[in-house]
PDB file of C-alpha atoms in Angstrom:
ATOM      1  CA  UNK A 641       4.076  -2.553   7.208  1.00 37.00           C
ATOM      2  CA  UNK A 642       1.027  -2.604   4.719  1.00 43.00           C
ATOM      3  CA  UNK A 643       1.023  -5.693   2.702  1.00 48.00           C
ATOM      4  CA  UNK A 644       0.942  -4.821  -1.070  1.00 64.00           C
ATOM      5  CA  UNK A 645      -2.117  -6.773  -2.518  1.00 71.00           C
ATOM      6  CA  UNK A 646      -1.355  -6.436  -6.518  1.00 80.00           C
ATOM      7  CA  UNK A 647      -4.521  -8.199  -7.182  1.00 82.00           C
ATOM      8  CA  UNK A 648      -6.327  -5.694  -5.442  1.00 83.00           C
ATOM      9  CA  UNK A 649      -4.443  -2.774  -6.820  1.00 89.00           C
ATOM     10  CA  UNK A 650      -4.730  -4.246 -10.865  1.00 88.00           C
ATOM     11  CA  UNK A 651      -8.345  -4.769 -10.437  1.00 89.00           C
ATOM     12  CA  UNK A 652      -9.031  -0.869  -9.731  1.00 92.00           C
ATOM     13  CA  UNK A 653      -6.767  -0.154 -12.768  1.00 93.00           C
ATOM     14  CA  UNK A 654      -8.388  -2.296 -15.034  1.00 93.00           C
ATOM     15  CA  UNK A 655     -12.052  -0.824 -14.313  1.00 94.00           C
ATOM     16  CA  UNK A 656     -10.284   2.859 -15.139  1.00 96.00           C
ATOM     17  CA  UNK A 657     -12.141   4.607 -18.237  1.00 96.00           C
ATOM     18  CA  UNK A 658      -9.047   5.597 -20.111  1.00 98.00           C
ATOM     19  CA  UNK A 659      -5.516   3.725 -21.247  1.00 97.00           C
ATOM     20  CA  UNK A 660      -2.935   4.161 -18.448  1.00 98.00           C
ATOM     21  CA  UNK A 661       0.907   5.151 -19.218  1.00 98.00           C
ATOM     22  CA  UNK A 662       1.493   4.229 -15.683  1.00 98.00           C
ATOM     23  CA  UNK A 663       0.751   3.548 -12.326  1.00 98.00           C
ATOM     24  CA  UNK A 664       3.068   3.710  -9.123  1.00 97.00           C
ATOM     25  CA  UNK A 665       2.542   3.603  -5.313  1.00 97.00           C
ATOM     26  CA  UNK A 666       3.152   6.740  -3.568  1.00 97.00           C
ATOM     27  CA  UNK A 667       2.232   8.208  -0.183  1.00 95.00           C
ATOM     28  CA  UNK A 668       3.465   6.380   3.028  1.00 94.00           C
ATOM     29  CA  UNK A 669       4.657   2.861   1.319  1.00 95.00           C
ATOM     30  CA  UNK A 670       7.123   5.123  -1.202  1.00 97.00           C
ATOM     31  CA  UNK A 671       8.697   7.193   1.618  1.00 98.00           C
ATOM     32  CA  UNK A 672       9.580   4.327   3.757  1.00 96.00           C
ATOM     33  CA  UNK A 673       7.171   4.314   6.746  1.00 95.00           C
ATOM     34  CA  UNK A 674       3.664   2.253   5.849  1.00 93.00           C
ATOM     35  CA  UNK A 675       2.121   1.086   8.727  1.00 89.00           C
ATOM     36  CA  UNK A 676      -0.500  -1.431   9.267  1.00 86.00           C
ATOM     37  CA  UNK A 677      -3.475   0.848   8.583  1.00 85.00           C
ATOM     38  CA  UNK A 678      -1.767   2.849   5.720  1.00 89.00           C
ATOM     39  CA  UNK A 679      -3.997   2.964   2.642  1.00 92.00           C
ATOM     40  CA  UNK A 680      -2.399   2.304  -0.825  1.00 95.00           C
ATOM     41  CA  UNK A 681      -2.052   5.790  -2.483  1.00 96.00           C
ATOM     42  CA  UNK A 682      -1.859   5.056  -6.250  1.00 97.00           C
ATOM     43  CA  UNK A 683      -0.713   7.281  -8.975  1.00 98.00           C
ATOM     44  CA  UNK A 684      -0.444   7.317 -12.845  1.00 98.00           C
ATOM     45  CA  UNK A 685      -1.311   9.217 -15.902  1.00 98.00           C
ATOM     46  CA  UNK A 686      -4.199   8.357 -18.164  1.00 98.00           C
ATOM     47  CA  UNK A 687      -4.205   9.055 -22.096  1.00 98.00           C
ATOM     48  CA  UNK A 688      -7.468  10.718 -23.416  1.00 98.00           C
ATOM     49  CA  UNK A 689      -8.513  10.031 -26.936  1.00 97.00           C
ATOM     50  CA  UNK A 690      -7.879  13.162 -29.168  1.00 96.00           C
ATOM     51  CA  UNK A 691     -11.816  13.436 -29.950  1.00 94.00           C
ATOM     52  CA  UNK A 692     -12.212  14.375 -25.920  1.00 95.00           C
ATOM     53  CA  UNK A 693      -9.544  17.133 -26.066  1.00 95.00           C
ATOM     54  CA  UNK A 694     -10.290  18.866 -29.157  1.00 93.00           C
ATOM     55  CA  UNK A 695     -14.390  19.460 -28.593  1.00 90.00           C
ATOM     56  CA  UNK A 696     -16.186  21.644 -26.278  1.00 91.00           C
ATOM     57  CA  UNK A 697     -16.468  19.747 -23.809  1.00 93.00           C
ATOM     58  CA  UNK A 698     -14.341  20.040 -20.339  1.00 94.00           C
ATOM     59  CA  UNK A 699     -11.613  17.256 -20.507  1.00 95.00           C
ATOM     60  CA  UNK A 700     -11.342  14.792 -17.744  1.00 96.00           C
ATOM     61  CA  UNK A 701      -7.889  15.854 -17.185  1.00 97.00           C
ATOM     62  CA  UNK A 702      -8.083  14.641 -13.573  1.00 98.00           C
ATOM     63  CA  UNK A 703      -9.848  11.074 -12.326  1.00 98.00           C
ATOM     64  CA  UNK A 704      -9.638  10.360  -8.526  1.00 97.00           C
ATOM     65  CA  UNK A 705     -11.256   7.152  -7.216  1.00 96.00           C
ATOM     66  CA  UNK A 706     -11.235   5.987  -3.302  1.00 95.00           C
ATOM     67  CA  UNK A 707     -12.769   2.880  -2.025  1.00 93.00           C
ATOM     68  CA  UNK A 708     -11.858  -0.189   0.503  1.00 92.00           C
ATOM     69  CA  UNK A 709     -11.172  -3.277  -1.206  1.00 90.00           C
ATOM     70  CA  UNK A 710     -11.049  -6.699   0.683  1.00 87.00           C
ATOM     71  CA  UNK A 711      -9.923  -4.492   3.942  1.00 87.00           C
ATOM     72  CA  UNK A 712      -7.264  -2.401   1.972  1.00 89.00           C
ATOM     73  CA  UNK A 713      -7.727   1.277   1.783  1.00 93.00           C
ATOM     74  CA  UNK A 714      -7.164   2.302  -1.831  1.00 95.00           C
ATOM     75  CA  UNK A 715      -6.732   5.568  -3.118  1.00 96.00           C
ATOM     76  CA  UNK A 716      -6.164   6.355  -7.048  1.00 97.00           C
ATOM     77  CA  UNK A 717      -5.664   9.974  -8.660  1.00 98.00           C
ATOM     78  CA  UNK A 718      -4.594   9.987 -12.003  1.00 98.00           C
ATOM     79  CA  UNK A 719      -3.916  12.971 -14.651  1.00 98.00           C
ATOM     80  CA  UNK A 720      -4.287  13.384 -18.299  1.00 98.00           C
ATOM     81  CA  UNK A 721      -0.978  13.205 -20.229  1.00 98.00           C
ATOM     82  CA  UNK A 722      -1.309  17.113 -21.204  1.00 98.00           C
ATOM     83  CA  UNK A 723      -1.860  17.893 -17.453  1.00 98.00           C
ATOM     84  CA  UNK A 724       0.906  16.010 -16.064  1.00 98.00           C
ATOM     85  CA  UNK A 725       3.583  16.458 -18.996  1.00 98.00           C
ATOM     86  CA  UNK A 726       3.017  20.325 -18.121  1.00 98.00           C
ATOM     87  CA  UNK A 727       3.136  19.623 -14.188  1.00 97.00           C
ATOM     88  CA  UNK A 728       6.301  18.143 -14.667  1.00 97.00           C
ATOM     89  CA  UNK A 729       7.545  21.137 -16.587  1.00 97.00           C
ATOM     90  CA  UNK A 730       6.716  23.512 -13.640  1.00 95.00           C
ATOM     91  CA  UNK A 731       9.131  22.125 -10.992  1.00 89.00           C
ATOM     92  CA  UNK A 732       6.912  20.036  -9.280  1.00 95.00           C
ATOM     93  CA  UNK A 733       8.565  17.478  -7.198  1.00 97.00           C
ATOM     94  CA  UNK A 734       5.261  15.706  -6.314  1.00 96.00           C
ATOM     95  CA  UNK A 735       4.710  14.349  -9.863  1.00 98.00           C
ATOM     96  CA  UNK A 736       8.253  13.687 -10.230  1.00 98.00           C
ATOM     97  CA  UNK A 737       8.273  11.127  -7.851  1.00 98.00           C
ATOM     98  CA  UNK A 738       5.208   9.782  -8.546  1.00 98.00           C
ATOM     99  CA  UNK A 739       6.847   9.237 -11.949  1.00 98.00           C
ATOM    100  CA  UNK A 740       9.938   7.804 -10.959  1.00 98.00           C
ATOM    101  CA  UNK A 741       8.460   5.651  -7.854  1.00 98.00           C
ATOM    102  CA  UNK A 742      10.394   2.128  -7.764  1.00 97.00           C
ATOM    103  CA  UNK A 743       7.196   0.895  -6.752  1.00 96.00           C
ATOM    104  CA  UNK A 744       5.261   0.138 -10.350  1.00 96.00           C
ATOM    105  CA  UNK A 745       1.955  -1.410 -10.625  1.00 96.00           C
ATOM    106  CA  UNK A 746       1.624  -0.761 -14.446  1.00 96.00           C
ATOM    107  CA  UNK A 747       3.840   0.480 -16.891  1.00 97.00           C
ATOM    108  CA  UNK A 748       4.231   1.130 -20.698  1.00 98.00           C
ATOM    109  CA  UNK A 749       6.581   1.999 -23.246  1.00 98.00           C
ATOM    110  CA  UNK A 750       5.754   5.568 -22.830  1.00 98.00           C
ATOM    111  CA  UNK A 751       6.571   5.428 -19.243  1.00 98.00           C
ATOM    112  CA  UNK A 752       9.890   4.161 -20.156  1.00 98.00           C
ATOM    113  CA  UNK A 753      10.433   7.222 -22.632  1.00 98.00           C
ATOM    114  CA  UNK A 754       9.478   9.543 -19.710  1.00 98.00           C
ATOM    115  CA  UNK A 755      11.676   7.678 -17.284  1.00 98.00           C
ATOM    116  CA  UNK A 756      14.548   8.645 -19.788  1.00 98.00           C
ATOM    117  CA  UNK A 757      13.813  12.518 -19.773  1.00 98.00           C
ATOM    118  CA  UNK A 758      13.939  12.562 -15.772  1.00 98.00           C
ATOM    119  CA  UNK A 759      17.783  13.731 -15.755  1.00 97.00           C
ATOM    120  CA  UNK A 760      16.559  16.461 -18.259  1.00 97.00           C
ATOM    121  CA  UNK A 761      13.560  17.643 -15.974  1.00 98.00           C
ATOM    122  CA  UNK A 762      15.430  18.010 -12.616  1.00 98.00           C
ATOM    123  CA  UNK A 763      16.212  21.621 -12.288  1.00 98.00           C
ATOM    124  CA  UNK A 764      17.485  23.640  -9.221  1.00 97.00           C
ATOM    125  CA  UNK A 765      14.064  25.337  -8.914  1.00 97.00           C
ATOM    126  CA  UNK A 766      12.742  21.937  -7.975  1.00 98.00           C
ATOM    127  CA  UNK A 767      14.330  23.059  -4.375  1.00 98.00           C
ATOM    128  CA  UNK A 768      10.970  25.761  -4.154  1.00 97.00           C
ATOM    129  CA  UNK A 769       8.686  22.917  -3.695  1.00 97.00           C
ATOM    130  CA  UNK A 770      10.406  21.095  -1.383  1.00 98.00           C
ATOM    131  CA  UNK A 771      10.787  24.119   0.988  1.00 98.00           C
ATOM    132  CA  UNK A 772       6.964  24.644   0.242  1.00 98.00           C
ATOM    133  CA  UNK A 773       6.072  21.310   1.082  1.00 97.00           C
ATOM    134  CA  UNK A 774       8.102  21.125   4.159  1.00 98.00           C
ATOM    135  CA  UNK A 775       6.969  24.597   5.717  1.00 98.00           C
ATOM    136  CA  UNK A 776       3.358  23.004   4.955  1.00 97.00           C
ATOM    137  CA  UNK A 777       3.802  20.208   6.967  1.00 96.00           C
ATOM    138  CA  UNK A 778       5.533  21.743   9.625  1.00 97.00           C
ATOM    139  CA  UNK A 779       2.395  23.831  10.141  1.00 96.00           C
ATOM    140  CA  UNK A 780       0.059  21.271  10.108  1.00 95.00           C
ATOM    141  CA  UNK A 781       2.718  19.312  12.589  1.00 93.00           C
ATOM    142  CA  UNK A 782       2.677  22.161  14.846  1.00 89.00           C
ATOM    143  CA  UNK A 783      -1.301  21.866  15.388  1.00 91.00           C
ATOM    144  CA  UNK A 784      -1.665  18.098  15.509  1.00 87.00           C
ATOM    145  CA  UNK A 785       1.807  16.671  16.354  1.00 90.00           C
ATOM    146  CA  UNK A 786       1.369  13.471  15.138  1.00 91.00           C
ATOM    147  CA  UNK A 787       4.760  11.069  14.008  1.00 92.00           C
ATOM    148  CA  UNK A 788       3.213  10.718  10.429  1.00 92.00           C
ATOM    149  CA  UNK A 789       3.361  14.415   9.448  1.00 93.00           C
ATOM    150  CA  UNK A 790       7.102  14.911  11.309  1.00 95.00           C
ATOM    151  CA  UNK A 791       8.312  12.167   8.864  1.00 97.00           C
ATOM    152  CA  UNK A 792       6.607  13.975   5.998  1.00 97.00           C
ATOM    153  CA  UNK A 793       8.653  17.218   7.323  1.00 98.00           C
ATOM    154  CA  UNK A 794      11.852  15.645   7.062  1.00 98.00           C
ATOM    155  CA  UNK A 795      11.287  13.192   4.204  1.00 98.00           C
ATOM    156  CA  UNK A 796      10.605  16.002   1.864  1.00 98.00           C
ATOM    157  CA  UNK A 797      13.846  18.179   3.062  1.00 98.00           C
ATOM    158  CA  UNK A 798      16.189  15.475   2.801  1.00 98.00           C
ATOM    159  CA  UNK A 799      15.010  14.771  -0.447  1.00 98.00           C
ATOM    160  CA  UNK A 800      15.361  18.150  -1.654  1.00 98.00           C
ATOM    161  CA  UNK A 801      18.680  18.392  -0.477  1.00 98.00           C
ATOM    162  CA  UNK A 802      19.605  14.857  -2.296  1.00 98.00           C
ATOM    163  CA  UNK A 803      17.999  16.299  -5.466  1.00 98.00           C
ATOM    164  CA  UNK A 804      20.220  19.215  -5.202  1.00 98.00           C
ATOM    165  CA  UNK A 805      23.403  17.704  -4.477  1.00 98.00           C
ATOM    166  CA  UNK A 806      22.675  14.058  -6.928  1.00 97.00           C
ATOM    167  CA  UNK A 807      20.667  15.452  -9.046  1.00 97.00           C
ATOM    168  CA  UNK A 808      18.544  12.370  -8.724  1.00 98.00           C
ATOM    169  CA  UNK A 809      14.809  11.476  -7.177  1.00 98.00           C
ATOM    170  CA  UNK A 810      14.852   9.201  -3.711  1.00 98.00           C
ATOM    171  CA  UNK A 811      12.016   9.521  -1.931  1.00 98.00           C
ATOM    172  CA  UNK A 812      12.434   6.748   0.823  1.00 98.00           C
ATOM    173  CA  UNK A 813      13.176   8.454   3.936  1.00 98.00           C
ATOM    174  CA  UNK A 814      15.384   5.123   5.121  1.00 98.00           C
ATOM    175  CA  UNK A 815      17.630   4.848   2.244  1.00 98.00           C
ATOM    176  CA  UNK A 816      18.152   8.918   2.152  1.00 98.00           C
ATOM    177  CA  UNK A 817      19.371   8.363   5.644  1.00 98.00           C
ATOM    178  CA  UNK A 818      21.640   5.848   5.020  1.00 98.00           C
ATOM    179  CA  UNK A 819      23.704   8.962   4.059  1.00 97.00           C
ATOM    180  CA  UNK A 820      22.617  11.436   6.034  1.00 98.00           C
ATOM    181  CA  UNK A 821      22.911   9.202   9.233  1.00 98.00           C
ATOM    182  CA  UNK A 822      20.596  11.012  11.268  1.00 98.00           C
ATOM    183  CA  UNK A 823      19.893   8.795  14.445  1.00 95.00           C
ATOM    184  CA  UNK A 824      16.311  10.225  15.241  1.00 96.00           C
ATOM    185  CA  UNK A 825      14.685   9.556  11.600  1.00 97.00           C
ATOM    186  CA  UNK A 826      15.785   5.718  12.089  1.00 96.00           C
ATOM    187  CA  UNK A 827      13.740   6.164  15.689  1.00 94.00           C
ATOM    188  CA  UNK A 828      10.624   8.210  13.970  1.00 95.00           C
ATOM    189  CA  UNK A 829      10.087   5.617  11.261  1.00 96.00           C
ATOM    190  CA  UNK A 830      10.010   2.744  13.839  1.00 94.00           C
ATOM    191  CA  UNK A 831       7.313   4.701  15.686  1.00 92.00           C
ATOM    192  CA  UNK A 832       5.376   5.361  12.678  1.00 92.00           C
ATOM    193  CA  UNK A 833       5.377   1.436  11.194  1.00 92.00           C
ATOM    194  CA  UNK A 834       4.977   0.183  14.988  1.00 90.00           C
ATOM    195  CA  UNK A 835       2.222   2.501  15.687  1.00 80.00           C
ATOM    196  CA  UNK A 836      -0.718   3.892  13.403  1.00 68.00           C
ATOM    197  CA  UNK A 837      -1.027   6.663  10.539  1.00 64.00           C
ATOM    198  CA  UNK A 838      -2.402   9.294  13.764  1.00 68.00           C
ATOM    199  CA  UNK A 839      -0.288   7.890  15.835  1.00 70.00           C
ATOM    200  CA  UNK A 840       0.685  11.159  18.446  1.00 74.00           C
ATOM    201  CA  UNK A 841       4.165  12.649  18.811  1.00 81.00           C
ATOM    202  CA  UNK A 842       4.453  11.510  22.924  1.00 73.00           C
ATOM    203  CA  UNK A 843       6.907  12.527  24.915  1.00 69.00           C
ATOM    204  CA  UNK A 844       8.895  14.635  21.932  1.00 69.00           C
ATOM    205  CA  UNK A 845      11.749  16.824  22.553  1.00 88.00           C
ATOM    206  CA  UNK A 846       9.867  19.940  20.345  1.00 91.00           C
ATOM    207  CA  UNK A 847      13.055  22.424  20.908  1.00 92.00           C
ATOM    208  CA  UNK A 848      15.188  19.797  19.202  1.00 94.00           C
ATOM    209  CA  UNK A 849      12.692  18.798  16.247  1.00 95.00           C
ATOM    210  CA  UNK A 850      12.274  22.567  15.691  1.00 96.00           C
ATOM    211  CA  UNK A 851      16.072  23.064  15.571  1.00 96.00           C
ATOM    212  CA  UNK A 852      16.573  19.969  13.047  1.00 97.00           C
ATOM    213  CA  UNK A 853      13.645  21.260  11.086  1.00 98.00           C
ATOM    214  CA  UNK A 854      15.256  24.493  10.747  1.00 98.00           C
ATOM    215  CA  UNK A 855      19.227  23.373   9.963  1.00 98.00           C
ATOM    216  CA  UNK A 856      17.631  21.031   7.094  1.00 98.00           C
ATOM    217  CA  UNK A 857      15.937  24.166   5.515  1.00 98.00           C
ATOM    218  CA  UNK A 858      18.764  26.090   5.498  1.00 98.00           C
ATOM    219  CA  UNK A 859      20.632  23.078   4.601  1.00 98.00           C
ATOM    220  CA  UNK A 860      18.171  22.634   1.208  1.00 98.00           C
ATOM    221  CA  UNK A 861      18.762  26.206   0.713  1.00 98.00           C
ATOM    222  CA  UNK A 862      22.285  26.297   0.369  1.00 98.00           C
ATOM    223  CA  UNK A 863      22.436  22.927  -1.694  1.00 98.00           C
ATOM    224  CA  UNK A 864      19.778  25.051  -3.955  1.00 98.00           C
ATOM    225  CA  UNK A 865      22.369  28.093  -4.537  1.00 98.00           C
ATOM    226  CA  UNK A 866      25.503  25.470  -5.097  1.00 98.00           C
ATOM    227  CA  UNK A 867      23.812  22.920  -7.042  1.00 98.00           C
ATOM    228  CA  UNK A 868      24.927  22.498 -10.747  1.00 97.00           C
ATOM    229  CA  UNK A 869      21.523  21.952 -11.811  1.00 98.00           C
ATOM    230  CA  UNK A 870      20.003  23.737 -14.535  1.00 97.00           C
ATOM    231  CA  UNK A 871      17.203  26.637 -13.749  1.00 97.00           C
ATOM    232  CA  UNK A 872      15.100  25.245 -16.447  1.00 97.00           C
ATOM    233  CA  UNK A 873      14.292  21.816 -17.821  1.00 97.00           C
ATOM    234  CA  UNK A 874      15.522  20.849 -21.159  1.00 97.00           C
ATOM    235  CA  UNK A 875      13.232  18.505 -22.280  1.00 97.00           C
ATOM    236  CA  UNK A 876      10.028  20.635 -23.198  1.00 97.00           C
ATOM    237  CA  UNK A 877      10.268  19.427 -26.968  1.00 98.00           C
ATOM    238  CA  UNK A 878      10.572  15.889 -26.235  1.00 98.00           C
ATOM    239  CA  UNK A 879       7.598  15.728 -23.850  1.00 98.00           C
ATOM    240  CA  UNK A 880       6.062  17.535 -26.642  1.00 98.00           C
ATOM    241  CA  UNK A 881       6.568  15.276 -29.330  1.00 98.00           C
ATOM    242  CA  UNK A 882       5.633  12.275 -27.088  1.00 98.00           C
ATOM    243  CA  UNK A 883       2.179  14.028 -26.089  1.00 98.00           C
ATOM    244  CA  UNK A 884       1.633  14.461 -29.963  1.00 98.00           C
ATOM    245  CA  UNK A 885       2.611  10.859 -30.832  1.00 98.00           C
ATOM    246  CA  UNK A 886       0.362   9.409 -28.009  1.00 98.00           C
ATOM    247  CA  UNK A 887      -2.642  11.745 -28.768  1.00 97.00           C
ATOM    248  CA  UNK A 888      -2.508  10.667 -32.752  1.00 97.00           C
ATOM    249  CA  UNK A 889      -2.019   7.362 -32.070  1.00 96.00           C
ATOM    250  CA  UNK A 890      -5.644   7.373 -30.327  1.00 96.00           C
ATOM    251  CA  UNK A 891      -7.142   8.703 -33.678  1.00 93.00           C
ATOM    252  CA  UNK A 892      -8.871   5.499 -35.174  1.00 75.00           C
TER     253      UNK A 892
END
């Protein structure tokens, strides 16, 4: 697995133009199957000053940076707090995973406040995100049969099922499989870690993998239908209040 260089990630963070509420690591490192050539995916939230959001100029609500530092490919994407909070309220599992990632590079008290809201953010409708993402990844796997792509398919399905049943976010496929006990998951993870980002899935039993994709899809749908989770987030007002406090604090 790629060794995470804290000095490199912190150097990139220090160069960002706006204060950051948090930065975490996503991608293959978070999902539990990074290989030697995996890049480091940094995701987070920046805070624009009030003067940047009340005028006529379009705000920089998304900032993207990518480059190679000391041989390590780093990809950073941050959203302004307003955009990120709205995404949190739109059954977006991707940003929920970024918020709850245990691979924390930078944090603040506002990050802690957001983490405390997570139980109120999770809804049964997050299943739609995971079902849709799995369909997209399966279509890509069908075109380019790579180990990484297949792991993405199964990872999102297992994360979705776990979320519907337990109500907590778990994006690491190795930890997820401790309860699911699917032998082929461990085999695929081992092949990915020992291989490369674009390693082909040679000698694959496509009929088996297809059947598992369909079975796990049905399992996620059933878990969604049986889930006691609410249909909508229950912390909209709390998010609003947090954003107002953060933005007003930028006024000098």
